[in-house]
Tab-separated table of C-alpha atoms in Angstrom:
chain	number	residue	atom	x	y	z
A	1	UNK	CA	39.780	-50.514	-31.028
A	2	UNK	CA	36.824	-49.090	-29.215
A	3	UNK	CA	35.937	-50.396	-25.765
A	4	UNK	CA	32.350	-51.124	-27.222
A	5	UNK	CA	32.382	-54.692	-28.708
A	6	UNK	CA	31.474	-55.002	-32.362
A	7	UNK	CA	28.365	-57.285	-32.567
A	8	UNK	CA	28.204	-59.851	-35.141
A	9	UNK	CA	26.415	-58.928	-38.527
A	10	UNK	CA	22.828	-59.523	-38.600
A	11	UNK	CA	22.173	-58.821	-34.653
A	12	UNK	CA	18.690	-59.577	-33.957
A	13	UNK	CA	16.661	-56.875	-32.577
A	14	UNK	CA	13.257	-56.151	-31.088
A	15	UNK	CA	11.692	-52.808	-31.818
A	16	UNK	CA	8.232	-51.059	-30.615
A	17	UNK	CA	6.831	-47.637	-30.369
A	18	UNK	CA	5.118	-46.511	-27.443
A	19	UNK	CA	2.675	-43.469	-27.607
A	20	UNK	CA	2.569	-41.472	-24.248
A	21	UNK	CA	0.339	-38.358	-24.807
A	22	UNK	CA	1.423	-36.557	-21.304
A	23	UNK	CA	5.193	-36.547	-22.540
A	24	UNK	CA	6.807	-33.584	-24.722
A	25	UNK	CA	7.918	-36.267	-26.910
A	26	UNK	CA	5.018	-38.503	-26.933
A	27	UNK	CA	6.236	-41.224	-29.164
A	28	UNK	CA	8.771	-43.424	-27.511
A	29	UNK	CA	11.205	-45.611	-29.926
A	30	UNK	CA	12.676	-48.558	-28.080
A	31	UNK	CA	15.279	-51.284	-29.468
A	32	UNK	CA	16.251	-54.441	-27.482
A	33	UNK	CA	18.831	-56.958	-28.293
A	34	UNK	CA	20.906	-59.567	-26.634
A	35	UNK	CA	24.585	-58.769	-25.737
A	36	UNK	CA	26.828	-61.565	-26.290
A	37	UNK	CA	29.582	-60.162	-24.335
A	38	UNK	CA	27.591	-59.550	-21.122
A	39	UNK	CA	25.155	-62.284	-21.881
A	40	UNK	CA	22.492	-59.480	-20.784
A	41	UNK	CA	19.480	-58.184	-22.554
A	42	UNK	CA	20.233	-54.550	-23.279
A	43	UNK	CA	17.373	-51.835	-24.322
A	44	UNK	CA	17.813	-48.379	-25.779
A	45	UNK	CA	15.069	-45.805	-26.256
A	46	UNK	CA	14.601	-42.287	-27.320
A	47	UNK	CA	11.339	-40.195	-27.478
A	48	UNK	CA	10.110	-38.240	-30.702
A	49	UNK	CA	7.576	-35.728	-31.490
A	50	UNK	CA	5.856	-37.882	-34.199
A	51	UNK	CA	5.590	-41.414	-35.026
A	52	UNK	CA	7.302	-41.094	-38.433
A	53	UNK	CA	10.585	-39.550	-36.499
A	54	UNK	CA	10.337	-42.540	-34.126
A	55	UNK	CA	10.175	-45.092	-37.170
A	56	UNK	CA	13.183	-43.490	-38.834
A	57	UNK	CA	14.988	-43.701	-35.715
A	58	UNK	CA	14.267	-47.423	-35.497
A	59	UNK	CA	15.273	-47.931	-38.984
A	60	UNK	CA	18.588	-46.452	-38.631
A	61	UNK	CA	19.106	-48.659	-35.790
A	62	UNK	CA	18.048	-51.558	-37.806
A	63	UNK	CA	20.499	-50.546	-40.621
A	64	UNK	CA	23.338	-50.360	-38.455
A	65	UNK	CA	22.838	-53.793	-36.866
A	66	UNK	CA	22.899	-55.358	-40.556
A	67	UNK	CA	26.374	-53.814	-40.530
A	68	UNK	CA	27.196	-55.265	-37.228
A	69	UNK	CA	26.989	-52.409	-34.854
A	70	UNK	CA	25.043	-52.436	-31.662
A	71	UNK	CA	22.609	-49.743	-31.163
A	72	UNK	CA	24.747	-48.356	-28.235
A	73	UNK	CA	27.607	-47.925	-30.769
A	74	UNK	CA	25.624	-46.582	-33.496
A	75	UNK	CA	24.000	-43.692	-31.849
A	76	UNK	CA	27.335	-42.748	-29.865
A	77	UNK	CA	27.900	-38.931	-29.795
A	78	UNK	CA	31.029	-37.681	-31.391
A	79	UNK	CA	32.321	-36.310	-28.260
A	80	UNK	CA	31.725	-39.534	-26.317
A	81	UNK	CA	33.360	-41.655	-29.209
A	82	UNK	CA	36.576	-39.283	-29.315
A	83	UNK	CA	37.460	-39.439	-25.538
A	84	UNK	CA	36.947	-43.434	-25.587
A	85	UNK	CA	38.965	-43.433	-28.841
A	86	UNK	CA	41.555	-40.490	-28.556
A	87	UNK	CA	44.820	-42.252	-27.720
A	88	UNK	CA	44.291	-44.583	-30.883
A	89	UNK	CA	43.454	-42.054	-33.059
A	90	UNK	CA	46.501	-39.720	-32.126
A	91	UNK	CA	49.021	-42.745	-32.121
A	92	UNK	CA	52.000	-41.833	-33.634
A	93	UNK	CA	52.044	-38.032	-33.050
A	94	UNK	CA	54.937	-36.316	-31.370
A	95	UNK	CA	54.022	-34.778	-27.753
A	96	UNK	CA	54.348	-31.160	-28.983
A	97	UNK	CA	51.893	-31.995	-31.617
A	98	UNK	CA	49.405	-33.371	-29.400
A	99	UNK	CA	48.565	-30.470	-27.070
A	100	UNK	CA	47.541	-28.217	-30.056
A	101	UNK	CA	45.223	-30.905	-31.295
A	102	UNK	CA	43.808	-31.659	-27.991
A	103	UNK	CA	43.338	-28.092	-27.579
A	104	UNK	CA	41.274	-27.664	-30.784
A	105	UNK	CA	39.341	-30.747	-29.999
A	106	UNK	CA	38.108	-29.387	-26.794
A	107	UNK	CA	37.618	-25.661	-27.382
A	108	UNK	CA	36.253	-25.910	-30.992
A	109	UNK	CA	35.447	-29.416	-32.102
A	110	UNK	CA	33.354	-30.659	-29.300
A	111	UNK	CA	31.366	-27.659	-28.890
A	112	UNK	CA	30.532	-27.430	-32.287
A	113	UNK	CA	30.208	-31.182	-33.426
A	114	UNK	CA	30.343	-32.993	-30.121
A	115	UNK	CA	26.536	-33.299	-29.708
A	116	UNK	CA	26.211	-34.879	-32.965
A	117	UNK	CA	26.125	-38.881	-33.472
A	118	UNK	CA	29.188	-39.893	-35.439
A	119	UNK	CA	26.977	-41.667	-38.115
A	120	UNK	CA	25.112	-38.273	-38.157
A	121	UNK	CA	27.949	-36.147	-39.114
A	122	UNK	CA	28.267	-34.940	-43.069
A	123	UNK	CA	30.831	-33.242	-45.021
A	124	UNK	CA	28.398	-30.363	-44.805
A	125	UNK	CA	28.399	-30.096	-41.203
A	126	UNK	CA	32.119	-30.073	-41.005
A	127	UNK	CA	32.304	-27.506	-43.706
A	128	UNK	CA	30.122	-25.296	-41.825
A	129	UNK	CA	31.923	-25.674	-38.530
A	130	UNK	CA	35.216	-24.761	-40.428
A	131	UNK	CA	33.685	-21.510	-42.176
A	132	UNK	CA	32.485	-20.593	-38.530
A	133	UNK	CA	36.131	-20.977	-37.163
A	134	UNK	CA	37.619	-18.709	-39.920
A	135	UNK	CA	34.748	-16.193	-39.412
A	136	UNK	CA	35.613	-16.276	-35.813
A	137	UNK	CA	39.399	-15.201	-36.964
A	138	UNK	CA	41.193	-17.893	-36.073
A	139	UNK	CA	44.418	-18.303	-37.563
A	140	UNK	CA	45.399	-20.669	-40.419
A	141	UNK	CA	47.392	-22.874	-38.275
A	142	UNK	CA	44.788	-22.836	-35.502
A	143	UNK	CA	41.857	-23.963	-37.997
A	144	UNK	CA	44.327	-26.507	-39.381
A	145	UNK	CA	45.317	-28.248	-36.199
A	146	UNK	CA	41.462	-28.152	-35.293
A	147	UNK	CA	40.454	-30.095	-38.281
A	148	UNK	CA	43.272	-32.545	-38.119
A	149	UNK	CA	41.734	-34.033	-34.617
A	150	UNK	CA	38.222	-34.969	-36.212
A	151	UNK	CA	39.943	-36.298	-39.237
A	152	UNK	CA	41.938	-38.814	-37.208
A	153	UNK	CA	38.975	-39.433	-34.848
A	154	UNK	CA	36.535	-40.223	-37.739
A	155	UNK	CA	39.161	-42.319	-39.641
A	156	UNK	CA	39.169	-44.569	-36.506
A	157	UNK	CA	35.265	-44.681	-36.793
A	158	UNK	CA	36.079	-45.695	-40.353
A	159	UNK	CA	38.168	-48.525	-39.320
A	160	UNK	CA	35.531	-49.715	-36.423
A	161	UNK	CA	32.754	-49.912	-39.386
A	162	UNK	CA	30.654	-47.082	-37.737
A	163	UNK	CA	30.814	-45.024	-41.086
A	164	UNK	CA	32.390	-45.919	-44.570
A	165	UNK	CA	33.730	-42.462	-45.441
A	166	UNK	CA	35.450	-40.004	-43.554
A	167	UNK	CA	33.366	-36.865	-43.546
A	168	UNK	CA	36.084	-34.471	-41.799
A	169	UNK	CA	38.432	-34.484	-44.901
A	170	UNK	CA	37.154	-30.918	-46.172
A	171	UNK	CA	39.248	-29.434	-48.744
A	172	UNK	CA	39.339	-25.519	-49.940
A	173	UNK	CA	39.137	-23.967	-46.579
A	174	UNK	CA	42.394	-22.449	-46.905
A	175	UNK	CA	41.241	-20.282	-50.060
A	176	UNK	CA	38.729	-18.590	-47.485
A	177	UNK	CA	42.316	-17.202	-45.942
A	178	UNK	CA	43.736	-16.330	-49.434
A	179	UNK	CA	40.338	-14.422	-50.170
A	180	UNK	CA	40.478	-12.506	-46.814
A	181	UNK	CA	44.024	-11.497	-47.646
A	182	UNK	CA	43.086	-10.277	-51.223
A	183	UNK	CA	40.051	-8.271	-49.840
A	184	UNK	CA	42.333	-6.354	-46.866
A	185	UNK	CA	44.328	-4.734	-49.910
A	186	UNK	CA	41.233	-2.637	-50.388
A	187	UNK	CA	39.263	-2.778	-47.082
A	188	UNK	CA	37.337	0.325	-47.860
A	189	UNK	CA	35.631	-1.742	-50.725
A	190	UNK	CA	34.118	-3.911	-47.578
A	191	UNK	CA	32.653	-1.005	-45.755
A	192	UNK	CA	28.942	-0.190	-46.141
A	193	UNK	CA	28.425	3.137	-48.121
A	194	UNK	CA	26.338	5.210	-45.652
A	195	UNK	CA	24.320	5.541	-42.612
A	196	UNK	CA	20.831	4.476	-44.526
A	197	UNK	CA	22.260	1.374	-45.625
A	198	UNK	CA	23.430	0.180	-42.318
A	199	UNK	CA	19.933	1.198	-40.787
A	200	UNK	CA	18.389	-1.139	-43.217
A	201	UNK	CA	20.726	-3.936	-42.577
A	202	UNK	CA	20.033	-3.779	-38.558
A	203	UNK	CA	16.414	-3.374	-39.280
A	204	UNK	CA	16.104	-6.599	-41.565
A	205	UNK	CA	18.147	-8.370	-39.166
A	206	UNK	CA	15.615	-7.459	-36.029
A	207	UNK	CA	12.796	-8.527	-38.365
A	208	UNK	CA	14.495	-11.770	-39.142
A	209	UNK	CA	15.078	-12.685	-35.452
A	210	UNK	CA	12.774	-14.232	-32.960
A	211	UNK	CA	10.245	-11.873	-31.509
A	212	UNK	CA	11.947	-9.295	-33.557
A	213	UNK	CA	14.156	-8.499	-30.536
A	214	UNK	CA	15.558	-4.642	-31.085
A	215	UNK	CA	18.770	-5.412	-29.183
A	216	UNK	CA	20.274	-7.337	-32.141
A	217	UNK	CA	20.156	-4.182	-34.323
A	218	UNK	CA	21.763	-1.991	-31.464
A	219	UNK	CA	24.754	-4.623	-31.507
A	220	UNK	CA	25.055	-4.303	-35.071
A	221	UNK	CA	24.727	-0.343	-35.132
A	222	UNK	CA	27.662	-0.417	-32.372
A	223	UNK	CA	29.698	-2.666	-34.151
A	224	UNK	CA	29.664	-0.572	-37.105
A	225	UNK	CA	30.315	2.589	-35.570
A	226	UNK	CA	32.925	1.732	-33.197
A	227	UNK	CA	35.102	-0.807	-35.385
A	228	UNK	CA	34.714	-3.329	-32.345
A	229	UNK	CA	34.513	-7.136	-32.435
A	230	UNK	CA	31.436	-8.553	-31.166
A	231	UNK	CA	33.350	-10.151	-28.278
A	232	UNK	CA	34.273	-6.610	-27.044
A	233	UNK	CA	30.695	-5.415	-27.294
A	234	UNK	CA	29.426	-8.415	-25.172
A	235	UNK	CA	31.886	-7.297	-22.433
A	236	UNK	CA	31.065	-3.419	-22.752
A	237	UNK	CA	29.942	-2.474	-19.214
A	238	UNK	CA	27.938	0.840	-18.428
A	239	UNK	CA	30.637	2.225	-16.589
A	240	UNK	CA	32.954	2.147	-19.714
A	241	UNK	CA	30.841	4.787	-21.424
A	242	UNK	CA	31.694	8.123	-20.781
A	243	UNK	CA	28.499	10.255	-21.836
A	244	UNK	CA	29.933	13.507	-21.101
A	245	UNK	CA	32.711	13.273	-24.024
A	246	UNK	CA	31.019	10.134	-25.725
A	247	UNK	CA	34.160	7.911	-25.345
A	248	UNK	CA	33.863	4.248	-24.830
A	249	UNK	CA	36.948	2.734	-22.809
A	250	UNK	CA	37.441	-0.822	-24.004
A	251	UNK	CA	38.747	-3.119	-21.211
A	252	UNK	CA	37.399	-6.712	-21.913
A	253	UNK	CA	36.035	-9.262	-24.162
A	254	UNK	CA	33.530	-12.079	-23.839
A	255	UNK	CA	34.881	-15.244	-25.772
A	256	UNK	CA	33.987	-18.918	-25.717
A	257	UNK	CA	35.637	-20.910	-23.045
A	258	UNK	CA	35.290	-24.337	-21.616
A	259	UNK	CA	31.927	-24.384	-20.019
A	260	UNK	CA	30.306	-21.526	-21.747
A	261	UNK	CA	31.216	-17.724	-22.623
A	262	UNK	CA	33.629	-15.889	-20.313
A	263	UNK	CA	35.230	-12.560	-20.166
A	264	UNK	CA	38.942	-11.726	-20.533
A	265	UNK	CA	41.460	-8.857	-21.423
A	266	UNK	CA	41.088	-7.061	-24.402
A	267	UNK	CA	43.474	-7.939	-27.710
A	268	UNK	CA	46.749	-7.089	-26.649
A	269	UNK	CA	45.840	-7.083	-23.111
A	270	UNK	CA	45.640	-3.087	-23.218
A	271	UNK	CA	42.552	-0.598	-22.747
A	272	UNK	CA	42.129	1.472	-25.631
A	273	UNK	CA	39.465	4.512	-26.055
A	274	UNK	CA	36.833	4.722	-29.134
A	275	UNK	CA	34.687	7.637	-29.918
A	276	UNK	CA	31.043	7.258	-30.369
A	277	UNK	CA	29.764	8.976	-33.538
A	278	UNK	CA	26.819	11.268	-32.894
A	279	UNK	CA	24.317	9.313	-34.783
A	280	UNK	CA	24.336	6.216	-32.572
A	281	UNK	CA	24.361	8.296	-29.149
A	282	UNK	CA	20.742	8.268	-28.636
A	283	UNK	CA	20.518	4.718	-28.950
A	284	UNK	CA	23.476	4.107	-26.422
A	285	UNK	CA	21.927	6.519	-24.054
A	286	UNK	CA	18.752	4.364	-24.247
A	287	UNK	CA	20.679	1.216	-23.709
A	288	UNK	CA	22.229	2.842	-20.561
A	289	UNK	CA	18.880	3.832	-19.068
A	290	UNK	CA	17.544	0.198	-19.652
A	291	UNK	CA	20.615	-1.284	-17.877
A	292	UNK	CA	20.141	0.628	-14.986
A	293	UNK	CA	22.363	2.642	-12.326
A	294	UNK	CA	24.703	-0.406	-11.965
A	295	UNK	CA	27.976	0.349	-13.551
A	296	UNK	CA	29.084	-3.054	-13.990
A	297	UNK	CA	25.726	-4.142	-16.041
A	298	UNK	CA	25.979	-4.949	-19.344
A	299	UNK	CA	25.319	-2.776	-21.903
A	300	UNK	CA	24.372	-5.250	-24.746
A	301	UNK	CA	22.645	-8.642	-23.996
A	302	UNK	CA	20.597	-11.478	-25.529
A	303	UNK	CA	16.607	-11.166	-25.156
A	304	UNK	CA	17.026	-13.442	-21.783
A	305	UNK	CA	19.724	-11.164	-20.501
A	306	UNK	CA	22.735	-13.294	-21.336
A	307	UNK	CA	25.940	-12.735	-23.000
A	308	UNK	CA	26.186	-12.807	-26.537
A	309	UNK	CA	28.855	-13.891	-29.214
A	310	UNK	CA	29.376	-14.174	-32.709
A	311	UNK	CA	27.577	-17.519	-32.975
A	312	UNK	CA	24.656	-16.273	-30.990
A	313	UNK	CA	24.379	-13.150	-33.163
A	314	UNK	CA	24.825	-15.068	-36.356
A	315	UNK	CA	22.017	-17.957	-35.379
A	316	UNK	CA	19.473	-15.472	-33.823
A	317	UNK	CA	19.318	-13.151	-36.922
A	318	UNK	CA	19.756	-15.541	-39.379
A	319	UNK	CA	22.846	-13.362	-40.530
A	320	UNK	CA	24.015	-15.606	-43.489
A	321	UNK	CA	20.453	-15.678	-44.949
A	322	UNK	CA	19.878	-11.830	-44.461
A	323	UNK	CA	23.028	-10.600	-45.834
A	324	UNK	CA	22.821	-12.827	-49.008
A	325	UNK	CA	19.244	-11.543	-49.771
A	326	UNK	CA	20.763	-8.154	-49.217
A	327	UNK	CA	23.497	-8.552	-51.753
A	328	UNK	CA	25.949	-8.412	-49.203
A	329	UNK	CA	27.415	-12.149	-49.384
A	330	UNK	CA	30.983	-10.954	-48.227
A	331	UNK	CA	29.675	-9.456	-44.923
A	332	UNK	CA	30.492	-11.422	-41.814
A	333	UNK	CA	30.106	-10.425	-38.394
A	334	UNK	CA	33.731	-9.179	-37.796
A	335	UNK	CA	33.520	-7.366	-41.389
A	336	UNK	CA	31.459	-4.657	-39.574
A	337	UNK	CA	35.069	-3.341	-38.478
A	338	UNK	CA	35.684	-2.341	-41.977
A	339	UNK	CA	32.989	-0.089	-42.107
A	340	UNK	CA	33.759	1.384	-38.673
A	341	UNK	CA	37.419	2.223	-39.571
A	342	UNK	CA	36.419	3.595	-42.788
A	343	UNK	CA	33.906	6.064	-41.452
A	344	UNK	CA	36.136	7.211	-38.617
A	345	UNK	CA	39.042	7.704	-40.990
A	346	UNK	CA	36.633	9.926	-43.255
A	347	UNK	CA	35.497	11.512	-39.991
A	348	UNK	CA	38.957	12.659	-39.355
A	349	UNK	CA	40.207	10.578	-36.942
A	350	UNK	CA	44.383	10.608	-37.147
A	351	UNK	CA	45.831	7.395	-38.551
A	352	UNK	CA	47.755	7.158	-35.268
A	353	UNK	CA	44.492	7.103	-33.260
A	354	UNK	CA	42.849	4.734	-35.655
A	355	UNK	CA	45.686	2.175	-35.653
A	356	UNK	CA	45.029	2.115	-31.681
A	357	UNK	CA	41.360	1.852	-32.000
A	358	UNK	CA	42.001	-1.217	-34.711
A	359	UNK	CA	44.978	-2.772	-32.784
A	360	UNK	CA	46.908	-3.069	-35.913
A	361	UNK	CA	50.482	-4.185	-35.826
A	362	UNK	CA	51.629	-2.445	-38.793
A	363	UNK	CA	50.640	1.356	-39.602
A	364	UNK	CA	50.458	0.568	-43.231
A	365	UNK	CA	47.306	-1.816	-42.474
A	366	UNK	CA	45.717	1.290	-41.198
A	367	UNK	CA	46.613	3.317	-43.985
A	368	UNK	CA	44.679	1.447	-46.441
A	369	UNK	CA	41.440	2.740	-44.794
A	370	UNK	CA	42.142	6.406	-45.413
A	371	UNK	CA	40.964	7.963	-48.225
A	372	UNK	CA	43.105	7.340	-51.537
A	373	UNK	CA	43.045	11.023	-52.528
A	374	UNK	CA	46.193	12.676	-50.785
A	375	UNK	CA	44.626	15.992	-50.912
A	376	UNK	CA	41.994	15.048	-48.833
A	377	UNK	CA	44.165	12.845	-46.890
A	378	UNK	CA	46.395	15.942	-45.889
A	379	UNK	CA	43.334	18.069	-45.524
A	380	UNK	CA	42.128	16.608	-42.033
A	381	UNK	CA	40.880	13.595	-43.836
A	382	UNK	CA	37.846	15.148	-44.848
A	383	UNK	CA	34.779	13.010	-44.698
A	384	UNK	CA	32.797	11.546	-47.647
A	385	UNK	CA	29.766	13.057	-49.007
A	386	UNK	CA	27.485	10.205	-48.327
A	387	UNK	CA	28.940	10.227	-44.710
A	388	UNK	CA	28.272	14.016	-43.798
A	389	UNK	CA	26.111	13.284	-40.748
A	390	UNK	CA	29.129	11.215	-39.346
A	391	UNK	CA	31.687	13.824	-37.519
A	392	UNK	CA	34.381	13.461	-34.930
A	393	UNK	CA	36.997	15.805	-33.685
A	394	UNK	CA	40.125	15.140	-31.897
A	395	UNK	CA	38.653	17.299	-28.866
A	396	UNK	CA	35.982	14.517	-28.335
A	397	UNK	CA	38.646	12.380	-26.947
A	398	UNK	CA	39.927	12.718	-23.451
A	399	UNK	CA	43.268	13.857	-22.763
A	400	UNK	CA	46.114	11.673	-21.587
A	401	UNK	CA	44.949	9.518	-18.566
A	402	UNK	CA	46.288	7.584	-16.146
A	403	UNK	CA	46.910	3.616	-16.032
A	404	UNK	CA	43.657	1.799	-16.761
A	405	UNK	CA	42.381	-1.661	-15.069
A	406	UNK	CA	42.276	-4.578	-17.746
A	407	UNK	CA	40.476	-7.746	-16.313
A	408	UNK	CA	42.292	-10.800	-17.565
A	409	UNK	CA	39.870	-13.115	-16.324
A	410	UNK	CA	36.768	-13.493	-14.157
A	411	UNK	CA	38.573	-13.536	-11.146
A	412	UNK	CA	39.345	-9.800	-11.322
A	413	UNK	CA	41.479	-7.000	-12.716
A	414	UNK	CA	45.040	-6.247	-13.204
A	415	UNK	CA	46.837	-3.136	-13.435
A	416	UNK	CA	47.928	-2.163	-17.108
A	417	UNK	CA	50.822	0.187	-16.931
A	418	UNK	CA	50.550	1.367	-20.632
A	419	UNK	CA	49.133	4.409	-21.611
A	420	UNK	CA	45.697	3.705	-23.137
A	421	UNK	CA	44.627	7.351	-23.602
A	422	UNK	CA	47.209	9.193	-25.943
A	423	UNK	CA	47.787	12.764	-26.179
A	424	UNK	CA	45.622	13.872	-29.245
A	425	UNK	CA	46.854	17.422	-29.572
A	426	UNK	CA	47.731	17.553	-33.212
A	427	UNK	CA	50.204	19.902	-35.284
A	428	UNK	CA	51.007	19.830	-38.788
A	429	UNK	CA	54.329	18.144	-40.108
A	430	UNK	CA	54.833	18.946	-43.828
A	431	UNK	CA	52.108	17.016	-46.228
A	432	UNK	CA	52.042	13.915	-44.046
A	433	UNK	CA	48.947	14.918	-42.176
A	434	UNK	CA	48.550	14.897	-38.282
A	435	UNK	CA	51.209	13.464	-35.956
A	436	UNK	CA	51.141	13.254	-32.034
A	437	UNK	CA	52.418	16.208	-30.059
A	438	UNK	CA	55.387	15.930	-27.830
A	439	UNK	CA	53.777	15.709	-24.217
């Protein structure tokens, strides 16, 4: 049981609302009651912007008291309740199962739901959190272990009579992974058709954001043109961009961590080089000028100069509402990678280079982005007609370089002895297209 004592049904409460015009929340709702355990009079108050909100808060407290809950227990946050009852909620689990459960609780559940009162959590709130975790490309097993913890914690809340139904028991979320798997069989279908469509999407997202911050549009354009993840874009520094050959060396990514966002190494812990297409170079140059001479300055930041993430971009631009209105319901933040890989493939980037850019484990996955016409595929991967403005040549990429420095965390960089800049000299081998030359 929780360390909070359950009060008798029908506990007597004294309530009042005080108006304090000099406060940001001028209406203070206060409730007082007699604690039978400590034999002392307790009180709790909360400021509200309107008198109706203050009265609604009091009504919820009164309703909980009629069910036998003290105000302190009825308003307890999920993070506080889970920490107080975690041992009881996880009883019976093997030790090797507890670690991934607790990691999911700390890294995903608490940041997403921990600030909400237990009685305020609904099926819709949990379902939205699960969709966000899948959109952030967490694996099926990670999401499964993450959901299991709030299910157990909320089940304990049901036994403690704080709630009557467990809202964490969501169903159907695994269909999202099946849908994503089916879509990846034809990833070209998920790409935006042309440059004008991308510009229209970026402008619409800017218009939907607060103060119409143009930086959000620059992030969207950069993501779609480089097939990069939002975390990698957030970790991009001025010194990572070679403006002579227009090559971006991806060295780090910004990801959520306990205490906020943090920088760490790229996926696979290897730096890689990505070409910047001509259409996006003026915007990148403007971002470099705005960032100043410091090579460690971030190229893309929020309106207040802070680091960005997938969730920050989604909330700031009202992403879900915008893409639905434009008819791109399937388009999530990371789905811009499909557009970038498709455009780079159509512009002539060799398949082995494209694989390094996408960090695909299998070459078959990368080949799905190539044009289905084998004649065009073997003829230097000729670009599509709508993409005539996009062009890229292997000569735009630097020759083989030495070891790159890949930061693992905020403490500094570590040496990465892998080759991060492959030799891009090409020669024909039969009809299979281009292959890397022998060094």
